[in-house]
Coordinates of C-alpha atoms in Angstrom, one line a residue:
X247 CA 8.4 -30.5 -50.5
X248 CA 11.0 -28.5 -48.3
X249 CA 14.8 -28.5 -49.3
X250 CA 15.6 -31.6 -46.8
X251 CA 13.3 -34.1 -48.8
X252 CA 14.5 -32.5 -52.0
X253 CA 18.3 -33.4 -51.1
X254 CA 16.5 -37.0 -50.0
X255 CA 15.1 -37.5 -53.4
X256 CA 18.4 -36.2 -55.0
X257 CA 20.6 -39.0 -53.6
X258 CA 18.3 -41.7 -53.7
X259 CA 18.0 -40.8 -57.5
X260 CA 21.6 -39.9 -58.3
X261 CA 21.9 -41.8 -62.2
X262 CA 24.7 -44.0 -61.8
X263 CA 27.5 -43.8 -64.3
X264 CA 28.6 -46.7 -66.9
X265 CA 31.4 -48.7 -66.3
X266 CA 34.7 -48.6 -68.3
X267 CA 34.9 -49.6 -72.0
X268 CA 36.4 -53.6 -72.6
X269 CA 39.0 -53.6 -75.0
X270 CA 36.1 -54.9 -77.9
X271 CA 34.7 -51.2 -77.1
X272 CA 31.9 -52.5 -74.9
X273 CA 31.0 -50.8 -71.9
X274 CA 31.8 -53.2 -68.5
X275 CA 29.4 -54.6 -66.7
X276 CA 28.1 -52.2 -63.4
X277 CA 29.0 -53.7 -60.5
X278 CA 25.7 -54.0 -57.6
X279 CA 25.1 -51.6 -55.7
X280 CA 25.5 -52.3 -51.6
X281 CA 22.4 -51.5 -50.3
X282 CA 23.9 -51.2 -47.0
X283 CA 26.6 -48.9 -48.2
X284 CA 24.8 -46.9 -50.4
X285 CA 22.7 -46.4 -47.1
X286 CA 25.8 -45.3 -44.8
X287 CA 26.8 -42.6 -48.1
X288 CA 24.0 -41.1 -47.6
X289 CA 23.5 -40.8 -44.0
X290 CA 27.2 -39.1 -44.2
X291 CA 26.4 -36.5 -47.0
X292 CA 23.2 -35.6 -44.6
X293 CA 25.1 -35.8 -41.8
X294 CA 27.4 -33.4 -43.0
X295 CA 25.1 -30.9 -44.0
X296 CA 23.4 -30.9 -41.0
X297 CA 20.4 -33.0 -42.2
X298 CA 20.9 -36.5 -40.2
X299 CA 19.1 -38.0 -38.0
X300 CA 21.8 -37.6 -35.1
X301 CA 21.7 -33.8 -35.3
X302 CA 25.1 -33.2 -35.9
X303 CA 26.1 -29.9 -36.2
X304 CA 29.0 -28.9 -38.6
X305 CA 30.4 -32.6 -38.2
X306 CA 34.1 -32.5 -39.4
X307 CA 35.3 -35.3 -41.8
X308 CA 37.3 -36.8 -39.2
X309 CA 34.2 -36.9 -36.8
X310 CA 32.4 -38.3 -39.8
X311 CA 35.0 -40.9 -40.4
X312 CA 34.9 -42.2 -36.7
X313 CA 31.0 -42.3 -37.0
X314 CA 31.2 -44.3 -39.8
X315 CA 33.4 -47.0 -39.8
X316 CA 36.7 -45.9 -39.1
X317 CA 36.9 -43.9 -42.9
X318 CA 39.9 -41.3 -43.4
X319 CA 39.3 -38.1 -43.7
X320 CA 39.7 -38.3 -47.2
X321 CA 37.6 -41.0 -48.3
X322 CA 34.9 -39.2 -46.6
X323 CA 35.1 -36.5 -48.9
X324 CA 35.3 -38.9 -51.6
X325 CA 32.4 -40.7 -50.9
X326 CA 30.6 -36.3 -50.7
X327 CA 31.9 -36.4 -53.8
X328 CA 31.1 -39.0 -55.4
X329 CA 27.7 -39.4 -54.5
X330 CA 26.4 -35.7 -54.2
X331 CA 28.5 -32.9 -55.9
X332 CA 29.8 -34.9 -59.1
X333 CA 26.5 -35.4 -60.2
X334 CA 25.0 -31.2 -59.7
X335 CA 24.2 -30.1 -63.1
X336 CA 22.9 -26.2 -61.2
X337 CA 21.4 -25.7 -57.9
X338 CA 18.2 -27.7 -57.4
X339 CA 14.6 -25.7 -57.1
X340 CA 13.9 -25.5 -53.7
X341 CA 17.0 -24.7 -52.9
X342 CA 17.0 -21.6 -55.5
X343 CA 13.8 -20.8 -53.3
X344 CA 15.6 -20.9 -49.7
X345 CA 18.3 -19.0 -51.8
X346 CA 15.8 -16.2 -53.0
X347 CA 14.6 -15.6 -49.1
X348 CA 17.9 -15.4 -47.6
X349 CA 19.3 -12.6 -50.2
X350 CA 16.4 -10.6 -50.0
X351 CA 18.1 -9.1 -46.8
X352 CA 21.7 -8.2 -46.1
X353 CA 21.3 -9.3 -42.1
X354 CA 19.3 -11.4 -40.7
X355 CA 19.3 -13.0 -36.9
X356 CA 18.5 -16.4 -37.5
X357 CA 15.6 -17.3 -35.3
X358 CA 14.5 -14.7 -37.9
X359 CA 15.4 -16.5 -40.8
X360 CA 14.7 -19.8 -39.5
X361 CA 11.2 -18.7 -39.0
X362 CA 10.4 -17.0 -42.1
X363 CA 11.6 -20.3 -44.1
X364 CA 9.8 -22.4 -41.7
X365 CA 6.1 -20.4 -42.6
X366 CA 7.3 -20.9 -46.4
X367 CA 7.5 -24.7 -45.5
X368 CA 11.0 -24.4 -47.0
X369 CA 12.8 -26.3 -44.4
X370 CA 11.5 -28.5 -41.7
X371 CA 12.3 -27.5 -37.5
X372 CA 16.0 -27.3 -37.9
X373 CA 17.9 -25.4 -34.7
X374 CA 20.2 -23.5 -36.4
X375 CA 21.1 -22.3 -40.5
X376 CA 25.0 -23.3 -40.5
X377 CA 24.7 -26.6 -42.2
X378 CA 21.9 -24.9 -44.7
X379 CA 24.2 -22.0 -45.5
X380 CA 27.0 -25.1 -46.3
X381 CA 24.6 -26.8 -48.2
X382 CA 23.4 -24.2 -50.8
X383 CA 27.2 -22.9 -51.3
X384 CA 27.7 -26.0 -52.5
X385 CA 24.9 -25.3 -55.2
X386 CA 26.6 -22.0 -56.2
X387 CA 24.1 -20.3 -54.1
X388 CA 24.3 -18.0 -50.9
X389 CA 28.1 -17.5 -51.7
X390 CA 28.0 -13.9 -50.1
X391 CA 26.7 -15.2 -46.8
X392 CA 28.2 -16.2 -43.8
X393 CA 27.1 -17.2 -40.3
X394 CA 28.5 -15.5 -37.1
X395 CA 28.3 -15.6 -33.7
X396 CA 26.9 -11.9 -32.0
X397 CA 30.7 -10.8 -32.0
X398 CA 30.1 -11.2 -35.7
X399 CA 33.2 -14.3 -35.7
X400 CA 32.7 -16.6 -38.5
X401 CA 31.4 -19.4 -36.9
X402 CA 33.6 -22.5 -37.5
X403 CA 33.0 -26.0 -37.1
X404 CA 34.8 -25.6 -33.2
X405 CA 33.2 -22.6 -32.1
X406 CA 30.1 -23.6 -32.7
X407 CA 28.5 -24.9 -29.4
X408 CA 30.4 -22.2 -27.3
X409 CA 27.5 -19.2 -28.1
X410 CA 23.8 -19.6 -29.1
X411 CA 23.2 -16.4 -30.5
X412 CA 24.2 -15.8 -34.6
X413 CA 23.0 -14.1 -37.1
X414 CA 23.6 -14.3 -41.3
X415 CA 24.7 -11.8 -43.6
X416 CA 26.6 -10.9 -46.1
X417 CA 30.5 -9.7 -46.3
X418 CA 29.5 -6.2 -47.2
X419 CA 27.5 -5.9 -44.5
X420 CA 29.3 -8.0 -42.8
X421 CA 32.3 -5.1 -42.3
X422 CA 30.7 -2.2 -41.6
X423 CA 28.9 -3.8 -39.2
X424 CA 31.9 -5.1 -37.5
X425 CA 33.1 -1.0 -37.7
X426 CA 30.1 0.0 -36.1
X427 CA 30.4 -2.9 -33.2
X428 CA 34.1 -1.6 -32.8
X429 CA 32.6 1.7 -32.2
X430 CA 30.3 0.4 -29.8
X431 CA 33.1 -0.5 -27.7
X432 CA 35.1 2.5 -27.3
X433 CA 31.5 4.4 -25.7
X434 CA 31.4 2.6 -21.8
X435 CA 34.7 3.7 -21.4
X436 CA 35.2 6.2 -19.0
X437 CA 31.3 6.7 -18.6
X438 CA 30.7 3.1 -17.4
X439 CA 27.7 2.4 -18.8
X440 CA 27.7 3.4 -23.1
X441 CA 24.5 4.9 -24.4
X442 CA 23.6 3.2 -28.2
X443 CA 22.8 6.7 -29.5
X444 CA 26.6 8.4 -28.9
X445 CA 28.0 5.0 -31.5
X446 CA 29.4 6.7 -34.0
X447 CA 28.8 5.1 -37.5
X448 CA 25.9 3.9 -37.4
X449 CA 23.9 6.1 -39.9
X450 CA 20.5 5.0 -40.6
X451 CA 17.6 3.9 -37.9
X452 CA 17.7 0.4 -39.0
X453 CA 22.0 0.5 -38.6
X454 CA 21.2 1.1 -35.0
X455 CA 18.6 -1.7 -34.7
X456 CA 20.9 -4.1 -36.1
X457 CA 24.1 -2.5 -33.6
X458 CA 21.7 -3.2 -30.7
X459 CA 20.6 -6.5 -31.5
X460 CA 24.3 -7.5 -31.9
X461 CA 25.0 -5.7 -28.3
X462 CA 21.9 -7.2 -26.4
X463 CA 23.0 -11.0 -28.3
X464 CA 26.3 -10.7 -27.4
X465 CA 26.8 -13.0 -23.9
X466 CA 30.0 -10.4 -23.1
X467 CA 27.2 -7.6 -22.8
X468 CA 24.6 -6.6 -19.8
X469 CA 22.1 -3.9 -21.6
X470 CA 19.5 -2.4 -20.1
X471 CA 17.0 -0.1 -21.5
X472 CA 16.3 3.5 -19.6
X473 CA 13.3 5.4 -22.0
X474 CA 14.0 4.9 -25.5
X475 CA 17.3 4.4 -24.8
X476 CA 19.5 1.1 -24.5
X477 CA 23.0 1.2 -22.3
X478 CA 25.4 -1.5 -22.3
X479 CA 28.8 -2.7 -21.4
X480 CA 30.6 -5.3 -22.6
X481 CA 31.9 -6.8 -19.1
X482 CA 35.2 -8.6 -20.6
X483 CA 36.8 -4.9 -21.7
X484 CA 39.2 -3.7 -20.1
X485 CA 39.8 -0.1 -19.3
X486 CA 36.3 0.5 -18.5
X487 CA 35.9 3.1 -15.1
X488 CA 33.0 1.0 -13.6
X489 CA 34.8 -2.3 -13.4
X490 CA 38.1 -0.6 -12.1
X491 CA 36.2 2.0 -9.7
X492 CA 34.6 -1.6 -8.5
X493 CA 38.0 -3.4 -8.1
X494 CA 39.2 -0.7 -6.2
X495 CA 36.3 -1.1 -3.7
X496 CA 36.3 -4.7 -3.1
X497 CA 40.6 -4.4 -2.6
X498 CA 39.5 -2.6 1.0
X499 CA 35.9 -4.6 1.8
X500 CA 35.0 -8.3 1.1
X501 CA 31.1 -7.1 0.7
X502 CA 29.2 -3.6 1.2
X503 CA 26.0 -2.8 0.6
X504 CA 24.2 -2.2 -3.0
X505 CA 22.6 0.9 -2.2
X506 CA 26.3 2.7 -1.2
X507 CA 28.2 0.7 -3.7
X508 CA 25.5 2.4 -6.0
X509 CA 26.4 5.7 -4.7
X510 CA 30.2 5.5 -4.9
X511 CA 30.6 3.9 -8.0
X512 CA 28.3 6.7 -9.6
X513 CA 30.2 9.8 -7.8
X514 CA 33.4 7.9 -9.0
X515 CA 32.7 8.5 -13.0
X516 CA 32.5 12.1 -12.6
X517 CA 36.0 12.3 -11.6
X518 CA 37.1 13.1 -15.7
X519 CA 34.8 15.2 -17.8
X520 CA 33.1 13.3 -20.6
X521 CA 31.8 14.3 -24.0
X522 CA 28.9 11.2 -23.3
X523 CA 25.7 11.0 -20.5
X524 CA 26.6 9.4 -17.5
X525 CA 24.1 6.5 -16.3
X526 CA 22.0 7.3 -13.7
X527 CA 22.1 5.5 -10.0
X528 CA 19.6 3.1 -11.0
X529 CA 20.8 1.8 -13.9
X530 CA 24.3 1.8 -11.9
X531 CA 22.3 -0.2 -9.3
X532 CA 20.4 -2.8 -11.5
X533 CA 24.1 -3.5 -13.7
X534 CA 25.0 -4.4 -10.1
X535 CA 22.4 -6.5 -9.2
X536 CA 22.8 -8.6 -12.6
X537 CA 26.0 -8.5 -13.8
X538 CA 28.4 -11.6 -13.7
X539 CA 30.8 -9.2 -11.6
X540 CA 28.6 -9.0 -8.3
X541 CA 27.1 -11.4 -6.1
X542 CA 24.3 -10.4 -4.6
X543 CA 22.5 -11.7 -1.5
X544 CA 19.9 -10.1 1.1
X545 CA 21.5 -6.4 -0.2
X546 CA 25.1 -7.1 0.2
X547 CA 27.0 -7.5 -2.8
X548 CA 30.4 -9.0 -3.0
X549 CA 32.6 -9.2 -6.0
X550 CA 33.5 -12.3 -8.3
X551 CA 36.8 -10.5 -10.1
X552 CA 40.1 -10.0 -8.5
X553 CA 40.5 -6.5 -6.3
X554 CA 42.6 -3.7 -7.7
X555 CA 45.3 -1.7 -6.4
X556 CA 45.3 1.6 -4.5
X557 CA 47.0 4.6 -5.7
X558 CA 49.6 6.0 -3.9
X559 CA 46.9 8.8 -2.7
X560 CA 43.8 6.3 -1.7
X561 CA 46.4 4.6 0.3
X562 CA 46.7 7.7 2.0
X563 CA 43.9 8.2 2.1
X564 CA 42.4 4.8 3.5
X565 CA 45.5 5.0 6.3
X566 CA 44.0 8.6 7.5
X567 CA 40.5 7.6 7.6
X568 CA 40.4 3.8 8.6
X569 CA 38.1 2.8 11.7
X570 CA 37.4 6.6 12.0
X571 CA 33.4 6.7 10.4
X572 CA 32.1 9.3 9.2
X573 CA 34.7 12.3 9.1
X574 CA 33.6 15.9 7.8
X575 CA 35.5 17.1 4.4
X576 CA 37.4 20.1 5.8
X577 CA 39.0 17.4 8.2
X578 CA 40.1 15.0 5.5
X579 CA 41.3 17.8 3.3
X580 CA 43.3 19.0 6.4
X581 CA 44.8 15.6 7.2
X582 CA 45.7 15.4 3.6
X583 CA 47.0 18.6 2.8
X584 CA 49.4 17.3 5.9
X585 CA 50.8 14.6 3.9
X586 CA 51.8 17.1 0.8
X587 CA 48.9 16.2 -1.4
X588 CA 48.0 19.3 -4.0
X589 CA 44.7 20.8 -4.1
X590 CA 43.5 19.3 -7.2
X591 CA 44.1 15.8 -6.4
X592 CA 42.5 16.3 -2.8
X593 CA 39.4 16.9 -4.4
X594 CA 39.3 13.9 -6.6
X595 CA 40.1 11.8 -3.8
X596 CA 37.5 13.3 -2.0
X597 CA 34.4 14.0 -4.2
X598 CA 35.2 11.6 -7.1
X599 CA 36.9 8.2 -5.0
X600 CA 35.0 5.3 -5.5
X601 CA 36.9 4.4 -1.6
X602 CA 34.1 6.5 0.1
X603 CA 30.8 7.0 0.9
X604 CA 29.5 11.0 0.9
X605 CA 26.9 12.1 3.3
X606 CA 25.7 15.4 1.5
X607 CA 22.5 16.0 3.7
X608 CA 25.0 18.7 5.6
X609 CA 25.1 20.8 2.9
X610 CA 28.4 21.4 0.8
X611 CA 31.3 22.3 2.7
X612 CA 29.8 20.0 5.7
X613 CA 29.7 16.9 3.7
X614 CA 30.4 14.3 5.7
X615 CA 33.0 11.0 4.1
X616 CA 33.0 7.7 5.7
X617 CA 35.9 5.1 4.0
X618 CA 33.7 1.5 2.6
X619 CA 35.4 -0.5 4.8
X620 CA 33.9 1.4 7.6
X621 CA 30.5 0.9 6.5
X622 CA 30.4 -2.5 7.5
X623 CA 28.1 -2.3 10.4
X624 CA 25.2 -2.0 7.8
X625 CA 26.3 -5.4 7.2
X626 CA 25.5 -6.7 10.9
X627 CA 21.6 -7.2 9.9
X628 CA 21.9 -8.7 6.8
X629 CA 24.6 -11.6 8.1
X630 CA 22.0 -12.6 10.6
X631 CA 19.5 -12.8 8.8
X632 CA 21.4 -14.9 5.9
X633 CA 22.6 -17.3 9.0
X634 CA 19.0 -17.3 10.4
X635 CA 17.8 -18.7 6.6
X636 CA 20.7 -20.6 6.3
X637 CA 19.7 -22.3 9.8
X638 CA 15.8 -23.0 8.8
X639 CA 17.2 -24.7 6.2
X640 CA 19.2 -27.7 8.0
X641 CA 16.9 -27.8 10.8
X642 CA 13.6 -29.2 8.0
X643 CA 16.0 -31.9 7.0
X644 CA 15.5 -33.5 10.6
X645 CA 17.4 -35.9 12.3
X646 CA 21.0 -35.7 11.6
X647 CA 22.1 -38.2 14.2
X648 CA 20.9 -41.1 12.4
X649 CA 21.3 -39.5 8.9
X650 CA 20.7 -41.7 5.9
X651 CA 23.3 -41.0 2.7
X652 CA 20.5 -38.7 1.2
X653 CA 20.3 -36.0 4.6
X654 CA 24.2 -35.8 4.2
X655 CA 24.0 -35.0 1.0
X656 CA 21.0 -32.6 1.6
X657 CA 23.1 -31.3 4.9
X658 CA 26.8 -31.0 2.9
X659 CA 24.9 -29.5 -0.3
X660 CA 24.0 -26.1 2.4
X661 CA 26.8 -25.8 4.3
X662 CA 28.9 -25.5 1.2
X663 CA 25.9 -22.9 0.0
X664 CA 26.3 -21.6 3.0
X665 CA 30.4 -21.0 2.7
X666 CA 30.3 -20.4 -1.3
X667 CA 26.9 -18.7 -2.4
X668 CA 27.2 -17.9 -6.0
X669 CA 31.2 -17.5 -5.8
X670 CA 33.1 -19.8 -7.7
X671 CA 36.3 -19.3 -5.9
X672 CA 36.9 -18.2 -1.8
X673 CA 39.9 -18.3 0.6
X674 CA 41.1 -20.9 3.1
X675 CA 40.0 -19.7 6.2
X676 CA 43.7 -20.7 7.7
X677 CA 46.2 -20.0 5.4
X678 CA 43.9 -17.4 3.3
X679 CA 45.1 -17.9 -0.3
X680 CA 42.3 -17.6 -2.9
X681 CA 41.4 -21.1 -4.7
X682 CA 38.7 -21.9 -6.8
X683 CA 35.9 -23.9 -5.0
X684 CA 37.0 -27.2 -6.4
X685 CA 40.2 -26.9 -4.3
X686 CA 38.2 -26.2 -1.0
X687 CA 36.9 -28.2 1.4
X688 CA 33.3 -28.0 3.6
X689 CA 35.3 -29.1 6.7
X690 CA 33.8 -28.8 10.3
X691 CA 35.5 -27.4 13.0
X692 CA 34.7 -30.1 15.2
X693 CA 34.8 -33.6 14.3
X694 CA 31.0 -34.1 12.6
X695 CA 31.5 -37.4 14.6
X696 CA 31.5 -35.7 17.9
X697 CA 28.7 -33.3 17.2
X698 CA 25.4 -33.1 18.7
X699 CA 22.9 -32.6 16.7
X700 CA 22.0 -29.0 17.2
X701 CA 25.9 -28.3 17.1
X702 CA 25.4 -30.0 13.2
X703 CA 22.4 -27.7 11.9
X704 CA 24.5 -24.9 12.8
X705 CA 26.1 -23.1 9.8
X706 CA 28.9 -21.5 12.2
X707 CA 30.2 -25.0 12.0
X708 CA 32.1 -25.5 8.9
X709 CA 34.5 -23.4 7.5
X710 CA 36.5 -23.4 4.2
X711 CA 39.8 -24.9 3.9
X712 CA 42.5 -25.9 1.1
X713 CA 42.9 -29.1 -0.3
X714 CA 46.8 -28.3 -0.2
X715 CA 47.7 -29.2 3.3
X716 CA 45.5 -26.8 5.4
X717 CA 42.5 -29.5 5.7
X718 CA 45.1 -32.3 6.6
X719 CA 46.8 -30.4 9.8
X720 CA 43.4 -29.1 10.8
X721 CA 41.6 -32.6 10.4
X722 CA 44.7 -34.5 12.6
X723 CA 45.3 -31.8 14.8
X724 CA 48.8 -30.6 13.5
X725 CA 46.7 -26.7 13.6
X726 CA 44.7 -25.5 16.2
X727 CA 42.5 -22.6 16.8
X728 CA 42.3 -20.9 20.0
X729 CA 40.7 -17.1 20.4
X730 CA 40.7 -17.1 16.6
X731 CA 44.2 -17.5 15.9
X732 CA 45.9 -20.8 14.3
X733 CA 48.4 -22.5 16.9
X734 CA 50.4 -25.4 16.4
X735 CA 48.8 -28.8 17.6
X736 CA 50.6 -31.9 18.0
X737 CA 53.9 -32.3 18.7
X738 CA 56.5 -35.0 18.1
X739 CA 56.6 -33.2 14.2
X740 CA 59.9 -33.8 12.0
X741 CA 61.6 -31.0 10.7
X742 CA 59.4 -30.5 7.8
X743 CA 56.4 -30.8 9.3
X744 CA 57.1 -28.5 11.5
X745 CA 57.9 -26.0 9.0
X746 CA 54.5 -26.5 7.1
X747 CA 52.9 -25.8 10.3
X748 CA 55.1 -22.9 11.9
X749 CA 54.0 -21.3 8.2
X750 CA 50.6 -20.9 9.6
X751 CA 51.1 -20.5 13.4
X752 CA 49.7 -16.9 14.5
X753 CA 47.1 -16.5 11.3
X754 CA 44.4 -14.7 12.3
X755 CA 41.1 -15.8 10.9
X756 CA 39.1 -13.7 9.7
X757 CA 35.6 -12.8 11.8
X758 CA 33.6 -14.6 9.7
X759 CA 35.1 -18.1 10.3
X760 CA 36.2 -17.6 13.7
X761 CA 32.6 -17.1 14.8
X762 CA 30.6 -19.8 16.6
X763 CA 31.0 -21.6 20.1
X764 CA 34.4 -21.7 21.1
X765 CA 34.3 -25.6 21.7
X766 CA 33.6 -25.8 18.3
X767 CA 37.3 -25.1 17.4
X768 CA 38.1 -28.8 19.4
X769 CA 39.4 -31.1 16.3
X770 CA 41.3 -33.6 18.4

């Protein structure tokens, strides 16, 4: 018997109680019991421990009320009441049993636990502790234990189904560990990347191995593991050098390439002393290829977060060296010492900016610096090959002229892969304000009406645009585009219209969009 059928049997055999005494000192008659609602009680005590059939999880009573029958909230705990904890005389055996197993540790991750009651055939195939936990505090047992999500939060009845990972243990252990994890975060500060062995607190080998199961569980964290050693970051800090040497980057270039975003962000941590290891390029390089920051395609990565601002010095610095390439130190130092800049910060800008690239194969003192936005004709290769995939890819769906709903969909679904990738959020090619991808619009920069069908299984075709009034001017030709800049369209506007669209007259779009035939820019 496992501690589910246990709590079965309990219930169904729960003695009932005698009724009141008549006046003669005769106990009443017992009223029958409603099969049907003796039924329902049941299925809501289960329920609520996470024992019912419908696999609720840490049901509330309200939730239990709705389920049921419309029941208050407090005539649901009656009814737990009544029919389950009134009638505990002490904890029942097996659950004494799933009691002993769980305090035999002071942490536990629960695929852990869950297993090693499961080979006990103490419980059944549950998904997760938290009702079980509810269940034997209610016995008197377990009453130093809590469930908690990796962050080592309580979980509660609403945060619940926002993480998968928890573990159990008990409040002792519960705050030192959250000491330790508090630790933990101080260490990728200014190194980027935190090595688990520079955590202070931990003191023992198995406080570590509990520290780094709550770091690689934690969905804040990317870890990776270089030797024997585990490095991490928790990529919702702020403060840390990685993330703002990255914002910085991406506030001058849209994408660059891993392999010299690799380089600059690593030369860019060295710019403060540090009593921790710096991570090595390749770990720099594979946090790049996976974390949520960075999306990655064909070796160009572009960034998901919001760019940072410049310095009053790297805006110096990017106006002295922009569209120059690859300049020689001695040059930029000169050109800097020009615009009053001090020795000290000349060479941080230099040799520790994460704005430039350094060529070192020179030799110091020849070193040669090239600013990232400059490094974009790396990028020349990669775009055509991305459009060259993106092209096989609507030219297998066939025939577009006499498409069915199922092509369009197929056709729509890769052009808008084709304008978003993996970003959630891009800019309107017109008025280029940032909005998330629900506010934009696949639209075609000639009527998909009056294309042919080779002009249709081109990607150059579409191009993003704002649901706020940039795709309505475009689409009835208030906007035009001619040589790559927005002109008015239409005339015979009123006032206000012509205001909306004098807004946008003279915007520049940017290369990206503005490439294809020039007849596809023809919306009338």
């Amino acid at each position: 018997m496992d501690i589910e059928e246990e709590f079965r049997e309990f219930l169904v055999n729960v003695p009932r109680k005698a009724g009141q005494l008549k006046l003669d000192g005769t106990p009443r008659k017992m009223a029958e019991l409603d099969p049907i609602l003796q039924t329902r009680n049941h299925a809501i005590i289960l329920d609520y421990y996470g024992f019912g059939a419908d696999d609720q999880i840490m049901p509330t009573y309200e939730a239990l009320g709705q389920n049921y029958g419309e029941l208050t909230r407090e005539r649901v705990r009656q009814l737990i009441e009544r029919n389950y904890r009134d009638h505990l005389d002490g904890p029942l055996p097996i659950a004494k049993m799933v009691d002993a197993v769980i305090t035999q540790r002071d942490f536990w991750l629960e695929p852990d636990l869950l297993q090693q009651l499961q080979t006990k055939s103490l419980i059944g195939n549950f998904p997760t502790l938290v009702g079980i936990i509810d269940y034997l505090r209610s016995q008197g047992l377990s009453e130093g234990y809590t469930v908690c999500h990796a962050n080592l939060e309580k979980v509660t009845r609403n945060s619940y189904s926002k993480h998968e990972a928890r573990v159990i243990c008990n409040e002792s252990k519960l705050r030192s560990l959250k000491k330790h994890l508090k630790a933990a975060y101080k260490v990728p500060g200014l190194v980027g990347l935190g090595k688990l062995s520079y955590v202070k607190g931990p003191k023992t080998t198995e406080d570590f191995k509990v520290l780094k199961d709550l770091i690689v569980l934690n969905e804040q964290t990317w870890s990776a593991v270089e030797g024997e050693d585990l490095w991490y970051i928790f990529e919702n800090s702020d403060g840390n050098s990685l993330i703002n040497a990255a914002e910085k980057v991406f506030s001058i270039v849209e994408s660059i390439g891993v392999d010299h975003l690799t380089e600059m962000l690593s030369h860019s941590l060295r710019r403060r002393a540090a009593n921790t290891e710096f991570p090595s390029e390749s770990l720099i390089r594979t946090w790049i290829m996976q974390s949520r920051h960075f999306v990655v395609e064909d070796g160009l990565a572009s960034f998901k977060g919001t760019p940072g601002e410049l310095g009053d010095g790297e805006d110096i610095l990017c106006n002295i060296m922009r569209g120059r390439g690859a300049i020689p130190t001695p040059e930029v130092t000169k050109s800097l010492v020009a615009e009053g800049l001090g020795s000290a910060n000349i060479g941080k800008l230099i040799f520790n900016s994460p704005l430039l690239f350094i060529d070192k194969k020179g030799g110091r003192g020849n070193y040669l610096v090239t600013l990232a936005s400059d490094l974009a004709f790396d990028q020349n290769s990669t775009n055509e090959k991305r459009y060259d995939r993106f092209k096989d890819r609507l030219s297998k769906i066939g025939n577009t002229d006499q498409a069915s709903i199922g092509t369009r969909r197929r056709e729509q679904s890769i052009l808008a892969d084709w304008i978003f990738g993996q970003k959630n959020k891009r800019r309107c090619a017109i008025c280029q304000r940032k909005y998330s991808r629900n506010a934009l619009v696949v639209a075609h920069k000639k009527k998909r009406s009056q294309c042919s069908d080779s002009e249709r299984l081109d990607p150059h075709i579409v191009f993003p645009l704002c649901i706020f009034g940039c795709d309505y001017l475009y689409e009835h030709g208030f906007l035009t585009i001619v040589d790559g800049q927005v002109q008015s369209g239409n005339t015979g506007l009123s006032k206000t219209e012509r205001s909306a669209v004098g807004a946008l007259v003279g915007v520049r779009l940017k290369p990206r969009w503005a490439t294809g035939r020039p007849e596809y820019f023809c919306n009338g």
